[in-house]
Coordinates of C-alpha atoms in Angstrom, one line a residue:
Chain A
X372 CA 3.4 25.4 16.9
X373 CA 0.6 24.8 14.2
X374 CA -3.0 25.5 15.4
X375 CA -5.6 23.4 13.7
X376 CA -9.1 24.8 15.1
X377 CA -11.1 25.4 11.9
X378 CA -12.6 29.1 10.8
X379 CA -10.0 31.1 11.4
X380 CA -7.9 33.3 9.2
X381 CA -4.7 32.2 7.8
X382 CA -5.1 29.0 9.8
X383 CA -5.0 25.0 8.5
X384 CA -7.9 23.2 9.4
X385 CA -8.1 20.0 10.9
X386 CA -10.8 19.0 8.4
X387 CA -9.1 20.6 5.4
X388 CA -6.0 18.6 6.0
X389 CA -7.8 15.2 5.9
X390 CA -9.5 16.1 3.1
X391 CA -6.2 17.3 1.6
X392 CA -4.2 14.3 2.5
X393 CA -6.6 12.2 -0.1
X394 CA -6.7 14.5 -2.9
X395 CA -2.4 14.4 -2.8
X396 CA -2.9 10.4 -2.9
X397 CA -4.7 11.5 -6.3
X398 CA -1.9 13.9 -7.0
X399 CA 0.8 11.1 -6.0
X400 CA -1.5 8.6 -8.4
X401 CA -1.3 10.9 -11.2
X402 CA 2.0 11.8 -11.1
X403 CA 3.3 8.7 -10.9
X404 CA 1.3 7.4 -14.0
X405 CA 2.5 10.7 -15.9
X406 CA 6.4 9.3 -15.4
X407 CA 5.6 6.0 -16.2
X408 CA 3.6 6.4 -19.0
X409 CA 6.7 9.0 -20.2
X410 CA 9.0 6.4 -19.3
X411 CA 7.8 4.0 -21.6
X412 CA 7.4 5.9 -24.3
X413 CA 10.8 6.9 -23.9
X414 CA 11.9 3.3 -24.0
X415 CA 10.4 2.9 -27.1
X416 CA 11.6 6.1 -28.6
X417 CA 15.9 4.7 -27.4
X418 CA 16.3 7.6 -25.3
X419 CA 17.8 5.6 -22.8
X420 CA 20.9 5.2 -24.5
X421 CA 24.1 7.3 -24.9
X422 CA 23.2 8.8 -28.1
X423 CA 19.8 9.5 -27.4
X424 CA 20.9 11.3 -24.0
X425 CA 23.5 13.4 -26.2
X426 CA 21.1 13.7 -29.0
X427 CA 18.1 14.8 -26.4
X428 CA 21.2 17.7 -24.6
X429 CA 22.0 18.9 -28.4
X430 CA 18.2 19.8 -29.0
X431 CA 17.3 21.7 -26.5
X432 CA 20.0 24.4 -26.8
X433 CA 19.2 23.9 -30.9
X434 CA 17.1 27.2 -32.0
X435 CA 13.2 26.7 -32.4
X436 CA 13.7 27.9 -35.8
X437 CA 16.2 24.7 -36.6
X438 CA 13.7 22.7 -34.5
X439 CA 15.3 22.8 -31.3
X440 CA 14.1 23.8 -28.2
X441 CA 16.3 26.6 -27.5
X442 CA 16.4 27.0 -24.0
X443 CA 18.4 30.3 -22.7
X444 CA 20.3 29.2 -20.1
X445 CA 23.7 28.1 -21.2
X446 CA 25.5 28.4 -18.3
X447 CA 23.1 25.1 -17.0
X448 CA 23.3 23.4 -20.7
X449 CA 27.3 24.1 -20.0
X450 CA 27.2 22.5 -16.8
X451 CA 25.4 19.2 -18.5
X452 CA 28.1 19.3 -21.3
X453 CA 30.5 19.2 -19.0
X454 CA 28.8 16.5 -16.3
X455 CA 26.6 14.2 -18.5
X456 CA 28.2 14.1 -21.9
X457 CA 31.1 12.1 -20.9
X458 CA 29.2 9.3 -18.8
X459 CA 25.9 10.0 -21.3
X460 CA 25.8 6.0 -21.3
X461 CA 25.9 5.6 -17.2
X462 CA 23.7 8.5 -17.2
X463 CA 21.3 7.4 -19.1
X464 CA 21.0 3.7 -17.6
X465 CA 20.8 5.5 -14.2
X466 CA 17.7 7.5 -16.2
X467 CA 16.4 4.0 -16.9
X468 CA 16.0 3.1 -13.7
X469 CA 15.2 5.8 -11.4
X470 CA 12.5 7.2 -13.7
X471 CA 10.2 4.0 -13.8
X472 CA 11.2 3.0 -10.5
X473 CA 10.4 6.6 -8.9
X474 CA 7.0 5.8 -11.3
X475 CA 6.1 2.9 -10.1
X476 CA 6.7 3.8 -6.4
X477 CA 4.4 6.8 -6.7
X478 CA 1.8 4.8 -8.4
X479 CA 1.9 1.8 -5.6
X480 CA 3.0 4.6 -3.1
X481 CA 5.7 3.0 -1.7
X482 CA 8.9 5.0 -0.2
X483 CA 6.4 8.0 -1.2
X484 CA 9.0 10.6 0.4
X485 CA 12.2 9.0 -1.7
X486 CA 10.4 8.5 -4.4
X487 CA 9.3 12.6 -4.8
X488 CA 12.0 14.0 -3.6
X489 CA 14.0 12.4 -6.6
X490 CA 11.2 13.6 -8.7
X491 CA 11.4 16.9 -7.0
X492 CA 15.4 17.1 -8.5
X493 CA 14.2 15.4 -12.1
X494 CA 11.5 18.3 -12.7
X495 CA 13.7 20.8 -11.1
X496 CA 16.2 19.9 -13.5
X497 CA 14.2 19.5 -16.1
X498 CA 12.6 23.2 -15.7
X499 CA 15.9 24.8 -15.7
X500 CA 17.1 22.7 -19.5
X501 CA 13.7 23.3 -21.2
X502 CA 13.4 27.6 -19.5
X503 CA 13.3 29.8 -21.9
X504 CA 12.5 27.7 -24.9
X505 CA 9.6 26.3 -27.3
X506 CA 8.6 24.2 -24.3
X507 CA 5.7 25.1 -22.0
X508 CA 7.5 25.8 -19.0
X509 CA 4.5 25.8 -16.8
X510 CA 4.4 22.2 -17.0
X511 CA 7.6 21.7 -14.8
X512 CA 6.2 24.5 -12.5
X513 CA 2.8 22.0 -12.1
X514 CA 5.0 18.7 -11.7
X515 CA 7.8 20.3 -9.2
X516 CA 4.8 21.3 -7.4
X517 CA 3.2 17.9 -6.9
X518 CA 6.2 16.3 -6.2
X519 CA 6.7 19.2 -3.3
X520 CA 3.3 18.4 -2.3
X521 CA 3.2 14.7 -2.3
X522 CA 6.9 14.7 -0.3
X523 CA 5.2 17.2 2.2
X524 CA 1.6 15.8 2.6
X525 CA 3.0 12.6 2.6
X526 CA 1.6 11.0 -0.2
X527 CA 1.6 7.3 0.4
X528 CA -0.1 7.1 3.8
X529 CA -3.5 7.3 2.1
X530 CA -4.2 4.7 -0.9
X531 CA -1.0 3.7 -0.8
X532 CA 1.5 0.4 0.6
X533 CA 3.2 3.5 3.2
X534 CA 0.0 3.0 5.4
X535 CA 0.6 -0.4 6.0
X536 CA 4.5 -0.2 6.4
X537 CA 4.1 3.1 8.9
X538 CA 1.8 1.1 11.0
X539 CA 4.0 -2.2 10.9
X540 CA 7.5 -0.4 11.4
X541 CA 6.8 3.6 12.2
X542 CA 8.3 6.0 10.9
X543 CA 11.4 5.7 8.2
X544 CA 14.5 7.0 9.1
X545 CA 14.1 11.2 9.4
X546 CA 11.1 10.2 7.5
X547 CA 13.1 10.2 4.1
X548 CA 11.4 7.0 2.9
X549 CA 8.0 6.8 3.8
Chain B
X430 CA -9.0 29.1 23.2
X431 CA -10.2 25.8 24.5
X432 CA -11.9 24.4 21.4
X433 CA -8.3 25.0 19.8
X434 CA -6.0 22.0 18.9
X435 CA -2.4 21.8 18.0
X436 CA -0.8 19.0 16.0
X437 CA 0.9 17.6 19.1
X438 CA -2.4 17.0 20.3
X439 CA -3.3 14.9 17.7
X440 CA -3.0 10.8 18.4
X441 CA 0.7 9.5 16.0
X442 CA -1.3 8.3 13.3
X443 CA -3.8 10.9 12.5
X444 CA -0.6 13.1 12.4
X445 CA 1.3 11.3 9.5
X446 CA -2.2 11.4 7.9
X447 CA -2.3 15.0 8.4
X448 CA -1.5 17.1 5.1
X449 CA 0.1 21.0 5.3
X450 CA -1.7 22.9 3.1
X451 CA 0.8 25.7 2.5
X452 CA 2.5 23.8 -0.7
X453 CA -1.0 23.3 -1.4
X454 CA -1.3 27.3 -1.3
X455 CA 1.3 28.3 -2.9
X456 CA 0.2 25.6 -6.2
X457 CA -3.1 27.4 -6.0
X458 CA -1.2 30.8 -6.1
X459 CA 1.0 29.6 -8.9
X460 CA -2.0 28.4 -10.9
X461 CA -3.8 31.5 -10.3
X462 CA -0.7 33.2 -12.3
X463 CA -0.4 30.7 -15.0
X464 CA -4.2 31.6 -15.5
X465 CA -4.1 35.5 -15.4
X466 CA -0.3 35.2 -17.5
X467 CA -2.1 33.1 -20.6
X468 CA -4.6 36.1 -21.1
X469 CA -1.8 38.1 -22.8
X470 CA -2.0 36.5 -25.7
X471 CA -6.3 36.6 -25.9
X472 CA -6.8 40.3 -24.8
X473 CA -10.1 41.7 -25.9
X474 CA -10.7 43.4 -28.3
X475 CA -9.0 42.0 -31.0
X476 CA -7.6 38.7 -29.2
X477 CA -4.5 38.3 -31.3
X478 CA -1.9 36.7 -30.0
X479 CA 0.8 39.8 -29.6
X480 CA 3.7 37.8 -31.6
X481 CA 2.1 34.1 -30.4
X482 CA 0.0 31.9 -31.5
X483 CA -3.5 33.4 -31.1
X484 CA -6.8 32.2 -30.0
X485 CA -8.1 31.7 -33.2
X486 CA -5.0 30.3 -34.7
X487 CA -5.3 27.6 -31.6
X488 CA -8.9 27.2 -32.4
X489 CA -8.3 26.3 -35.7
X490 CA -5.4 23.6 -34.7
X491 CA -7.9 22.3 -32.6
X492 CA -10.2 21.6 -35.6
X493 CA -7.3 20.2 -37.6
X494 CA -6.5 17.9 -35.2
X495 CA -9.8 17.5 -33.5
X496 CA -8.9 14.0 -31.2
X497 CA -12.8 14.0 -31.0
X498 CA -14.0 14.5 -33.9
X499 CA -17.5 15.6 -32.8
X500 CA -15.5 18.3 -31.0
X501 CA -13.3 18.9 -34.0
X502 CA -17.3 20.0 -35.3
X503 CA -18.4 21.9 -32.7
X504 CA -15.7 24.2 -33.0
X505 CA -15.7 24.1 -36.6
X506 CA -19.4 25.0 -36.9
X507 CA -20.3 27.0 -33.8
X508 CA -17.1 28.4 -31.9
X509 CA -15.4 29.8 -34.9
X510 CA -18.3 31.5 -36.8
X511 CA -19.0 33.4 -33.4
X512 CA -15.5 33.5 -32.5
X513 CA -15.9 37.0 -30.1
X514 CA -18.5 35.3 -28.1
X515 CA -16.5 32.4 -27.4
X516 CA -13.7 34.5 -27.2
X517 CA -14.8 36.8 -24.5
X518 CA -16.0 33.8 -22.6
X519 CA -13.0 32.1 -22.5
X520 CA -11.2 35.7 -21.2
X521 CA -13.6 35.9 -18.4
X522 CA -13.8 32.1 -17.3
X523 CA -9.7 32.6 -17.4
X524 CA -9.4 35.8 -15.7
X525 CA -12.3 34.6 -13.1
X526 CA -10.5 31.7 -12.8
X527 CA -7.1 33.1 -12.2
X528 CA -8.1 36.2 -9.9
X529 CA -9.9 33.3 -7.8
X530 CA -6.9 30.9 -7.2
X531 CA -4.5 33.7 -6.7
X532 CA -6.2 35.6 -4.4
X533 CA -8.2 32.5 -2.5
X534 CA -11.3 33.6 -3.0
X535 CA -14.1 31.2 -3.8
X536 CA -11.6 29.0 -4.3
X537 CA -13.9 25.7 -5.1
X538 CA -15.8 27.9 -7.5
X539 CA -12.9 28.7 -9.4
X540 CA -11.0 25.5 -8.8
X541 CA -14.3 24.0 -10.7
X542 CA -14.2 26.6 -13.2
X543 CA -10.4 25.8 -14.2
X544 CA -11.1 22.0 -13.8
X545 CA -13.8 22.6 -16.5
X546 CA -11.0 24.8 -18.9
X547 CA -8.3 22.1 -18.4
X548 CA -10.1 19.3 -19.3
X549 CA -11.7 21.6 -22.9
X550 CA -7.7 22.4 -23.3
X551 CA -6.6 18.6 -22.7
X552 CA -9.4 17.5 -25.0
X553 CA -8.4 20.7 -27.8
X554 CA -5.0 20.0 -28.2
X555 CA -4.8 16.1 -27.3
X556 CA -3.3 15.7 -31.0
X557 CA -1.7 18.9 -31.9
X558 CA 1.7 18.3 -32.6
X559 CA 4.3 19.7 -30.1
X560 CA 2.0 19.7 -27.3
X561 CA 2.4 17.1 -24.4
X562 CA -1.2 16.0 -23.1
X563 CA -0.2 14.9 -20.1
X564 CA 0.1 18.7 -19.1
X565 CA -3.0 19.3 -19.2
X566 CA -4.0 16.1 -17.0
X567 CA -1.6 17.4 -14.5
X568 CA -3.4 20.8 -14.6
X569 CA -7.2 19.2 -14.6
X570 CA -5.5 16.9 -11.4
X571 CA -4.3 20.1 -9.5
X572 CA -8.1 21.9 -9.8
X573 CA -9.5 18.6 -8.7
X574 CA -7.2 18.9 -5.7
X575 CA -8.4 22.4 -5.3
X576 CA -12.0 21.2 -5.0
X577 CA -11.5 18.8 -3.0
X578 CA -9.5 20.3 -0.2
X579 CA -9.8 23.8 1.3
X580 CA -6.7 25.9 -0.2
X581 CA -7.9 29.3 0.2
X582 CA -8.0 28.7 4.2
X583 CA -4.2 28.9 3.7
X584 CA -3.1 32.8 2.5
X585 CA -6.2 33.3 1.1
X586 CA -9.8 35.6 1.1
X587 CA -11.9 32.5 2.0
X588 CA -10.4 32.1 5.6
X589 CA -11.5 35.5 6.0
X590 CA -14.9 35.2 4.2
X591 CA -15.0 32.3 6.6
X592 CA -13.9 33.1 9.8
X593 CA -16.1 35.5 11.0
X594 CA -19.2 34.6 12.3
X595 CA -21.3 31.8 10.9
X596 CA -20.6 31.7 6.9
X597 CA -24.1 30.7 5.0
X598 CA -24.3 27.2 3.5
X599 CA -23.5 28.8 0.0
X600 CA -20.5 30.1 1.0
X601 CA -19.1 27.1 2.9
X602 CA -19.9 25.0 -0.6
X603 CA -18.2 27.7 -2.7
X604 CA -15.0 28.3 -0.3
X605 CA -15.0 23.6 1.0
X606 CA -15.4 25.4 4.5
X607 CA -15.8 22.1 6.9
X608 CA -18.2 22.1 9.2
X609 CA -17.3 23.4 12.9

């Protein structure tokens, strides 16, 4: 059982929380703006297509000196070879969608908790392709994080549509929505 | 301890509004690392960058691809030509920064302080090739976070610094200790 009486060590406070439960709306906000504003550029750049999925899985295992990536671990690039390359196409039209709809969910905060778990797996996944390459690696440390800390906190049920649908219909089912 | 309350005691509501603050914790922890692990490459003396790209070599991108270009300037004509100035003031706001997140101590002190080196970093390397802004919007958003909420209660120094008698005004500022 969680005690919440304030000033004392190693314990959350009551206050704290509150205050915490409107900075992760922020965190939520941002987030969500970061994968939309991706998204689109994505869109614009065709990476939502078979080749550019394909083309996008052949540059990060490419060295930095040929102007890859050249992330380290093979035996996760191996596994996409073997999972994505064949259904790049369907892959990347699933991409499409769940990117700018997990986006635009966190922005509105709607279905909060679906919406960062998903984004919880994309970062995760995202961290283990770019590790050990040119990337900055930190950044999918930072995102996994708010995506963990929007699902946890709750996200949408301060600034955000989950606040109105919690109080007209409680709570989602095991709380996986909202 | 009667004054004591525990989240079952709390009205439905007020508990879905309620936010843990150990993921909270363990981003502030993180954070504190990325700080203290990105001094490698700027260690005093000489702040070369040990096989990466060093400070100065950054500094300089900065000025070639100053975003802003009054900025692009001010590095140009002030930061380089004093270079171990700056230099040692950008090891100590790091390593201040860094020792303050992962330990919890001070934390809004420090959160500020890293807010304040993000936003410098976003606004350096906006337009340097290969480097994705929105990184450094994510980082500035995290230290906001940080000052806004109370992380080191959670695993860190300030719940001690705090929970022990009456803590002065300057400390509850410094630590985002709510009032009893």
């Amino acid at each position: 059982m969680t005690t919440t009486s304030p000033n004392q060590i190693g314990i959350e406070t009551e206050a704290g929380q509150q205050k915490g439960s409107v900075a992760v709306a922020l965190l939520r906000i941002t987030l969500g703006v970061i994968l939309l504003a991706t998204w689109w550029g994505n869109i614009g750049d065709d990476f939502y297509t078979a080749d550019g999925f394909k083309g996008f899985l052949d540059w990060l295992v490419l060295s930095g000196e040929e102007g890859g990536n050249g992330s380290s671990l093979t035996f996760f690039h191996d596994l996409l070879d073997a999972t994505i390359v064949p259904v790049a196409g369907l892959a990347a039209f699933g991409q499409l969608i769940m990117e700018g709809l997990a986006g635009l969910l966190l922005v509105v905060g709607g279905a909060t908790r679906l919406a960062s778990l998903w984004s919880m797996g994309f970062f995760a996944i995202l961290f283990l392709s770019y590790f050990g390459g040119e990337e900055w690696i930190w950044t999918y440390v930072l995102l996994f994080m708010a995506a963990l800390t929007v699902f946890l906190g709750y996200g949408g049920r301060q600034l955000g549509l989950d606040q109105i649908i919690a109080k007209a219909k409680g709570s989602s089912f095991g709380g996986l929505i909202w | 301890m009667n004054n004591q309350l525990t989240k079952d005691d709390l009205p439905g509501q007020q508990k879905q509004l309620t936010t843990a603050l150990w993921p909270i914790a363990v981003a502030r922890m993180l954070i504190g690392i990325l700080w203290l692990y990105a001094l490698r490459w700027k260690l005093p003396p000489s702040f070369d960058g040990r096989g990466e790209t060093s400070l100065r070599e950054w500094l300089e991108l900065a000025v070639e691809h100053a975003a802003v270009a009054p900025y692009g300037e001010l590095i140009e004509s002030l930061v380089i030509p004093n270079f171990a100035v700056f230099a040692w003031l950008v090891f100590v706001a790091e390593l201040l920064t860094g020792l303050s997140l992962l330990t919890g101590t001070l934390t809004r002190a420090g959160a500020a302080l890293g807010l304040a080196l993000s936003l410098n970093l976003g606004i350096a390397m906006l337009d340097v090739p290969g480097e994705w802004p929105w990184s450094y919007v994510m980082m500035a958003m995290w230290h906001l976070l940080f000052v806004l909420s109370a992380p080191g209660q959670k695993w860190g120094v300030d719940a001690w610094l705090t929970g022990n008698g009456t803590p002065s005004s300057t400390v509850r500022l410094l630590t985002s200790t709510p009032k009893d």
